[in-house]
XYZ file of C-alpha atoms in Angstrom:
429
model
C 21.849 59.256 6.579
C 19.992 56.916 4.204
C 18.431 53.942 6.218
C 19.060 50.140 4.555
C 15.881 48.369 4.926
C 16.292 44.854 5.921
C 16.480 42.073 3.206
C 13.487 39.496 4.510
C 13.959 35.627 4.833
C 11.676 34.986 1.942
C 13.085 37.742 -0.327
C 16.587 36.166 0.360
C 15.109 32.385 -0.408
C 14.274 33.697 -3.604
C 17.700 34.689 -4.621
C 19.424 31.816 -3.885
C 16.715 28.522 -3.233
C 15.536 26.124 -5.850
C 12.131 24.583 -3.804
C 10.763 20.465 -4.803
C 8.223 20.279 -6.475
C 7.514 23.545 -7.383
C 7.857 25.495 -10.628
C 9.220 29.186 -9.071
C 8.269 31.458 -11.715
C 4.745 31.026 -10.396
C 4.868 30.039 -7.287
C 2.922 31.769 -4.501
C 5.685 33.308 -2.010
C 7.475 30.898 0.104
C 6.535 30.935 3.846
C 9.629 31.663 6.086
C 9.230 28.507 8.996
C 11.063 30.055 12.460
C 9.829 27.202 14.824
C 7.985 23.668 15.134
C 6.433 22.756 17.966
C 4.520 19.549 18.373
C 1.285 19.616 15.799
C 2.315 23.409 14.824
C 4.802 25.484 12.714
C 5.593 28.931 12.959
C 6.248 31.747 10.528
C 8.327 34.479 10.987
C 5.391 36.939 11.871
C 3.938 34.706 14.395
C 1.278 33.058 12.454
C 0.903 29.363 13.417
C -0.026 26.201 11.359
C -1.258 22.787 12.193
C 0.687 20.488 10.237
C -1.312 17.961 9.362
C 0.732 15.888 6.841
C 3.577 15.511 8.646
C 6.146 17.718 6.488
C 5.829 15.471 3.892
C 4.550 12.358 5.964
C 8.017 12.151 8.088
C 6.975 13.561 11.422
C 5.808 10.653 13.134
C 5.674 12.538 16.580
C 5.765 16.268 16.389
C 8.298 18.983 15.799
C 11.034 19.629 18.064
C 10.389 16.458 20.019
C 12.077 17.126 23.673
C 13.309 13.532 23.847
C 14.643 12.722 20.221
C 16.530 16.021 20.351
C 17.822 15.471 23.724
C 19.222 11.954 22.706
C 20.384 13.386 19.510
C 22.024 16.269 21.761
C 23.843 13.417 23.667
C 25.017 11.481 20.602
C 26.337 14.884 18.836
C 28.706 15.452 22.229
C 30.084 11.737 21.684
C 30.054 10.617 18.054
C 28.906 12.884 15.490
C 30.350 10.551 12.443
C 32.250 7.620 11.365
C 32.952 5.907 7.879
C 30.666 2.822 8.421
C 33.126 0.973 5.849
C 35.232 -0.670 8.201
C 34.218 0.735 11.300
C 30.948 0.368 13.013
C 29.547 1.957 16.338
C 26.850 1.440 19.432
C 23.598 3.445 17.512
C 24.130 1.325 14.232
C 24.111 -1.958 15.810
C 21.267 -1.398 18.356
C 19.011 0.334 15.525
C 19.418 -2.844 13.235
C 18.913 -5.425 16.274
C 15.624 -2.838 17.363
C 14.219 -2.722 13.965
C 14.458 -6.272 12.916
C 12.607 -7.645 15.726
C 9.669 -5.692 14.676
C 9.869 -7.432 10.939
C 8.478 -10.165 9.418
C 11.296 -12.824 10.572
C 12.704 -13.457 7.461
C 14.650 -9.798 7.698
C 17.758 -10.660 8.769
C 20.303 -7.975 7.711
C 20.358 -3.925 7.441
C 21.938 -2.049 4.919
C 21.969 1.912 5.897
C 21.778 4.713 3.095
C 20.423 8.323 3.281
C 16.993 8.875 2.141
C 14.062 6.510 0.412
C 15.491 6.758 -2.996
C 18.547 5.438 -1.809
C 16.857 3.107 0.030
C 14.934 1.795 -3.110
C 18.311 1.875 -5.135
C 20.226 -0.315 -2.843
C 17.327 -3.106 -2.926
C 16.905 -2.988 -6.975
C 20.653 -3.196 -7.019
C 20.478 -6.269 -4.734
C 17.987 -8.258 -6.652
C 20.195 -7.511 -10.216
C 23.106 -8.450 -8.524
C 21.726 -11.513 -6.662
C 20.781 -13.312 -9.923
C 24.183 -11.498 -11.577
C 26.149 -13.271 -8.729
C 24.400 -16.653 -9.840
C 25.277 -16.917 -13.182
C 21.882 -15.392 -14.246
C 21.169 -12.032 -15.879
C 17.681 -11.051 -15.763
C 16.620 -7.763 -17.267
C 13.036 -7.482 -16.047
C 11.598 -5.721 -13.308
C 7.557 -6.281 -12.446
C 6.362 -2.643 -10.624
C 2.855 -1.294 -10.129
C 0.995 1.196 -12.797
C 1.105 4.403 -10.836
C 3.999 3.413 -8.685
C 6.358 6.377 -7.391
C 9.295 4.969 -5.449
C 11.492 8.004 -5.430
C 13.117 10.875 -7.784
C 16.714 8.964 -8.482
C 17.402 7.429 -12.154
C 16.786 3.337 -10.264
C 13.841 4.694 -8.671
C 12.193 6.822 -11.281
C 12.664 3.749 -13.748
C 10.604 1.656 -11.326
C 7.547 4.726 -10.501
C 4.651 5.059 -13.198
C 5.475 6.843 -16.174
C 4.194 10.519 -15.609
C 5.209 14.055 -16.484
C 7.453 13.669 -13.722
C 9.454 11.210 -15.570
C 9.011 12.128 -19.124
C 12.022 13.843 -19.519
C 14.202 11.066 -18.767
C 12.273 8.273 -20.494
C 15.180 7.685 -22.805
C 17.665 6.807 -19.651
C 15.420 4.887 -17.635
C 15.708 0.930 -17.590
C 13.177 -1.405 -19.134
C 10.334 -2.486 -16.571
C 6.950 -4.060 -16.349
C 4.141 -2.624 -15.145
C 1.110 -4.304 -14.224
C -2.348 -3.409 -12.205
C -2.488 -3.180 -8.770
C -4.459 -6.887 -7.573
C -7.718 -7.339 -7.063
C -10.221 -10.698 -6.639
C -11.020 -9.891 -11.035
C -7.835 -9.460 -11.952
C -5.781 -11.646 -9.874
C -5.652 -14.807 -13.157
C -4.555 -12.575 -15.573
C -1.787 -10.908 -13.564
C -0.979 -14.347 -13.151
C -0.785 -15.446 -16.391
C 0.834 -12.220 -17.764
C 3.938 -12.772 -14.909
C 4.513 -16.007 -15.393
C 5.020 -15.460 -19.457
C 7.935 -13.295 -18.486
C 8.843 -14.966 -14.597
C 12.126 -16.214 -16.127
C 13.478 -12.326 -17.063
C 12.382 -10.948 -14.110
C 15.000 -9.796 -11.245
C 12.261 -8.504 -8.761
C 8.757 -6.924 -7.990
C 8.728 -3.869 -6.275
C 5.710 -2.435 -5.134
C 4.296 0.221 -2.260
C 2.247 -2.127 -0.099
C -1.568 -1.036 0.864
C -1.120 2.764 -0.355
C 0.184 4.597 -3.344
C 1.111 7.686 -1.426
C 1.894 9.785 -4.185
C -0.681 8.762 -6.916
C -3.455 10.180 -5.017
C -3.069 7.875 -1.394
C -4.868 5.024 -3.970
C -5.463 1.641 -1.782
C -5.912 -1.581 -2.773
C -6.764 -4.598 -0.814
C -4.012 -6.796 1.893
C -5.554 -10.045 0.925
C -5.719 -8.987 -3.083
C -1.634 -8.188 -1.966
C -1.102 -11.936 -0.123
C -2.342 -13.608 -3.230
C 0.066 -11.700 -5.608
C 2.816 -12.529 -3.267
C 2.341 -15.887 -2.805
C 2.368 -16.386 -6.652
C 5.523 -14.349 -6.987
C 7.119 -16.336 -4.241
C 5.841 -19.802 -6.537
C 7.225 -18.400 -9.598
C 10.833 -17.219 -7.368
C 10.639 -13.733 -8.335
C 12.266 -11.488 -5.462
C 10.306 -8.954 -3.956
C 10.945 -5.452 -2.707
C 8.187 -4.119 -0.038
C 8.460 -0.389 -0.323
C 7.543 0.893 3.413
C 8.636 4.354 3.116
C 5.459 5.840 3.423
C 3.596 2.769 5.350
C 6.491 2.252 7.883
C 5.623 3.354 11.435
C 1.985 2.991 12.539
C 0.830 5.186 9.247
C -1.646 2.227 8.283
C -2.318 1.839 11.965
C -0.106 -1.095 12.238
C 3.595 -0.814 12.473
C 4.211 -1.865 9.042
C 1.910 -2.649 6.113
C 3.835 -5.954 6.568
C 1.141 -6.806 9.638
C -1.436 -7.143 7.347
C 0.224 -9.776 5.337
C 0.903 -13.326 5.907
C 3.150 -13.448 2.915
C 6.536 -11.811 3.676
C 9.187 -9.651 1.029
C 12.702 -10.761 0.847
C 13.550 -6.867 0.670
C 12.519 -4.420 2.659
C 12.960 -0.024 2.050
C 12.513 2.757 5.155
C 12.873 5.658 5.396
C 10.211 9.532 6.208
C 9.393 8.168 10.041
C 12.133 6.279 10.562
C 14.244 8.994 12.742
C 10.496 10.409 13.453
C 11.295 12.636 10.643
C 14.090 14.404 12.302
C 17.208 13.382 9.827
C 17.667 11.697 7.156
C 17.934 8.209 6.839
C 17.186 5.158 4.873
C 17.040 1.556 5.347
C 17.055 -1.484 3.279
C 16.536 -4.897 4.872
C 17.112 -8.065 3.438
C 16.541 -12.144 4.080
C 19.710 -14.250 4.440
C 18.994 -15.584 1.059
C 19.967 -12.306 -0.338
C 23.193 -11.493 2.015
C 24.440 -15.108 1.201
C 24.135 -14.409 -2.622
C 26.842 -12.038 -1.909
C 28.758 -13.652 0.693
C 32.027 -14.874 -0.587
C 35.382 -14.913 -1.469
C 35.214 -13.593 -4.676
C 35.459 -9.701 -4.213
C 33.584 -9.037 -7.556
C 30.520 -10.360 -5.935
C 31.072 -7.652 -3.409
C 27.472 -5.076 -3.215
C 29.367 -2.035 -4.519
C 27.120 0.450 -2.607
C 27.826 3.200 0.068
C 27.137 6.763 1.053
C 29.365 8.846 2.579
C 26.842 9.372 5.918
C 25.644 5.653 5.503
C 24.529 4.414 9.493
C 25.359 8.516 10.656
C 25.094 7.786 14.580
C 23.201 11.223 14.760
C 20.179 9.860 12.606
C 20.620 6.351 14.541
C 20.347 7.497 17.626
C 17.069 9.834 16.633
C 15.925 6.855 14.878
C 16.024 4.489 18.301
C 14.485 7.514 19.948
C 11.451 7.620 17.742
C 10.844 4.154 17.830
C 11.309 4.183 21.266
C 8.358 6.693 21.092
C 6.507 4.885 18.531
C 6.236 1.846 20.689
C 5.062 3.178 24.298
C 1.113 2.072 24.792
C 0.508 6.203 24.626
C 1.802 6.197 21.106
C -0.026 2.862 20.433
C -3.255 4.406 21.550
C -3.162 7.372 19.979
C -2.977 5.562 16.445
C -5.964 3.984 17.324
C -7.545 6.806 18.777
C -6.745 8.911 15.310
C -7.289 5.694 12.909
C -11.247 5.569 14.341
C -11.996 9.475 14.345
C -10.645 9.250 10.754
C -13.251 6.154 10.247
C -15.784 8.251 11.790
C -15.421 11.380 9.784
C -15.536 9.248 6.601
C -18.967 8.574 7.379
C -19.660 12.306 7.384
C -17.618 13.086 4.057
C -19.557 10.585 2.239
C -22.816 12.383 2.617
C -20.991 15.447 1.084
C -21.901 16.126 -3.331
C -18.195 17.273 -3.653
C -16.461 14.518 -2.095
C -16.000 11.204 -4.325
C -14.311 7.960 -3.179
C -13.939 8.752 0.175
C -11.415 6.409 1.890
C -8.942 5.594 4.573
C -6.648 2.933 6.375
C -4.795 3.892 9.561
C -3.922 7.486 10.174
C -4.071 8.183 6.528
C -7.384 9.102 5.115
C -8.221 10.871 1.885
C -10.578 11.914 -0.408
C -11.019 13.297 -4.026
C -12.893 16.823 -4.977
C -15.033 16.429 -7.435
C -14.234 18.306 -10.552
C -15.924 16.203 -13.431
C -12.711 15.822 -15.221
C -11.612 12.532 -12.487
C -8.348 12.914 -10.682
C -4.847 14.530 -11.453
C -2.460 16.085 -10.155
C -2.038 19.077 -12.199
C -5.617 20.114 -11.336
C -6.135 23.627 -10.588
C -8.383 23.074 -8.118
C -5.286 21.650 -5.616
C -3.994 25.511 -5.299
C -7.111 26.974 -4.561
C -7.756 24.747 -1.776
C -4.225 24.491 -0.911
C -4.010 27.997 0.073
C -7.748 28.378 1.391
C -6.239 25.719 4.515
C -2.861 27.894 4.790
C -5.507 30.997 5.292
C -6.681 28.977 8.159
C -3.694 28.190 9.254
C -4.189 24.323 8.086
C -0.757 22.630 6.235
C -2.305 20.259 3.577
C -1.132 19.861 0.146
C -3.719 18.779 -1.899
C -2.333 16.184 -4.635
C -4.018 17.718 -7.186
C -7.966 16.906 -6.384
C -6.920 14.543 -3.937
C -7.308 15.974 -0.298
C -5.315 13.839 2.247
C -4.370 13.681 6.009
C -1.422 12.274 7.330
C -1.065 14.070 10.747
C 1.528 13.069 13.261
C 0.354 10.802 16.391
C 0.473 13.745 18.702
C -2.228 15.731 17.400
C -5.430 15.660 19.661
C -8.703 14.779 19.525
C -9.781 18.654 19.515
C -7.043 19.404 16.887
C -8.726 16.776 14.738
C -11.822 17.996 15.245
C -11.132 21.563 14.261
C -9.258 19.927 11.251
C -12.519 17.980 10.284
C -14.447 20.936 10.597
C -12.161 23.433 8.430
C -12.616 20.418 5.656
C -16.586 20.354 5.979
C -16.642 24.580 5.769
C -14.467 24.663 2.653
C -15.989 21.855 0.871
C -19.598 24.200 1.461
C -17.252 27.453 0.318
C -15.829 25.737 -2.758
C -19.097 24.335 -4.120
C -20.315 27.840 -3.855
């Protein structure tokens, strides 16, 4: 009798999965995951990795977290899902009340959606419909050069233009982009926004850290001065904390380093500790009262079907619960100064080049000679040389980058460090 072998996992992926990111007629084979565990994953033959960016920068305390999925076991046996249209529940409420303590105190209303597109969505659609609602249409929106916001049509309009976006250039809507602030150029961005201040519905920009343009970071007081101008010149503004949210700068929120304050506000990655999906958009009163009346055309015609799911609310109050215990608080700390530390040591290196870090997040670019991109081959090689050592980091082209989450140890770190320094003397070999 003829034996069947076994279809494997990643065999069967191939057949049937379409992966981010990733252009599958050459892509290396897909790893089958079986388990998480804290700092680790696991494949399916037993190999483990230390995931050091967080799956993406969402896991803000480890996989499999015994007390998020415990809670979220408890919500699951008592509400699993309601329409939030109409109806609200316990997790919802409590989330919003939670989470807008810990803003600047302008925040004073939470709309949920599902992920940080959506999250970005839902604020541009505020701002056009806030001056809409007024009488006023303005067609302008002021983002950063080298932006990236998220992969829907809203979002993609407001990220840098790219190869990512090219595609769709046609059906994207009109926006300005300008340089990210510093003390030089802080008069001319002036000048050039307050030509235009009239036309423009909102500024939307990632505060501190373009994530996904390399983790580029610009100044908080460069930032404050921007603001403050925008706020003079009453152009709305849309703080995109996706990526910032949480502790990553080693604050909660990039907003801690500001004395100016956003009238939006966009979560989403750490929010449920990266657990479900979820996204958040805050707003000021301002904007809610825009929108508050009797006139049902001045209604915000937004809404997912799993908007405010009590399953991702409830892991979301979990993991801030977690997030703000003093052993969570130290352990930012702790991480933010061995990454400070280590900088010192990558500067010295001939292959590393602008060096740089703020909070948990620290990164650094390989030199290649040809600057940075993120189509360089270089980000394969060294991509896989880390999975070989059991290491999860995905280079951004030449841009090497760690994001772990806050339960890694000092020794884990360590070993990380030292993996870095060994292929950085293998590579210029």
């Amino acid at each position: 009798m003829d034996t069947i072998t076994p279809i494997s996992l990643q065999q069967r992926d191939k057949v049937v999965n379409w992966h981010p990111y990733t252009q599958m007629k050459t892509a290396d084979n897909i790893i089958p995951i079986i388990k998480g565990q804290g700092l680790y994953l696991y494949d399916n033959e037993g190999k483990k990795y230390m995931d050091v960016v967080s799956s993406w920068w969402v896991t803000l305390h480890g996989h499999s977290h015994p007390y998020i999925a415990q809670r979220i076991f408890e919500q699951l046996n008592t509400l699993e899902q309601v329409i939030f249209a109409g109806f609200t529940h316990e997790p919802a409420t409590q989330l919003s009340e939670n989470l807008l303590k810990l803003l600047p105190d302008n925040q004073n209303k939470v709309f949920y959606s599902d992920n940080g597109s959506t999250a970005v969505e839902v604020a541009l659609k505020m701002c056009i419909q806030y001056a809409h609602n007024q009488g006023k249409e303005k067609t302008k929106i002021l983002a950063f050069k080298n932006a990236y916001h998220g992969d829907t049509f809203g979002a993609m309009s407001v990220s840098g233009k790219s190869y990512w976006t090219k595609p769709f250039e046609s059906r994207l809507f009109e926006v300005v982009f300008i340089d990210t602030p510093t003390a030089e150029n802080l008069q001319s961005l002036q000048s050039q926004i307050k030509n235009i201040a009239d036309e423009v519905a909102c500024f939307i920009y990632e505060p501190l850290v373009q994530g996904a343009a390399g983790m580029l970071m610009y100044n908080a007081e460069d930032l404050n001065n921007l603001m403050k101008f925008c706020r003079e010149q009453q152009i709305l503004m849309i703080q995109d904390e996706v990526f910032t949210g949480f502790g990553r700068t080693g604050k909660l929120f990039a907003a801690n380093y500001l004395t100016e304050q956003p009238d939006i506000m966009c979560f989403s990655k750490g929010l449920t500790g990266g657990t479900m999906p979820m996204g958040i958009t805050t707003c000021s009163q301002m904007i809610y009262e825009a929108f508050w009346s009797d006139d049902k055309h001045k209604t915000l015609f937004h809404g997912h079907s799993f908007t405010a799911n009590p399953l991702a609310c409830t892991a979301a109050l979990a993991s801030m619960e977690l997030l703000l215990q003093k052993e969570t608080q130290m352990k930012i700390k702790r991480i933010s100064q061995q990454h400070s530390e280590f900088i010192n040591i990558l500067t010295e290196r001939p292959q590393v080049e602008n060096a740089r870090q703020i909070g948990t997040i620290l990164a650094f670019d390989f030199k290649t000679g040809q600057g940075t991109s993120y189509f360089n081959e270089i980000g394969k090689k060294l991509y896989n040389e880390f999975l070989q050592r059991g290491i999860i980091m995905r280079p951004l082209g030449n841009v090497l980058y760690l994001v772990p989450p806050y339960c890694i140890s000092s020794e884990e770190l360590d070993t990380v460090y030292q993996n870095i320094l060994e292929v950085l003397d293998q590579f210029q070999k």
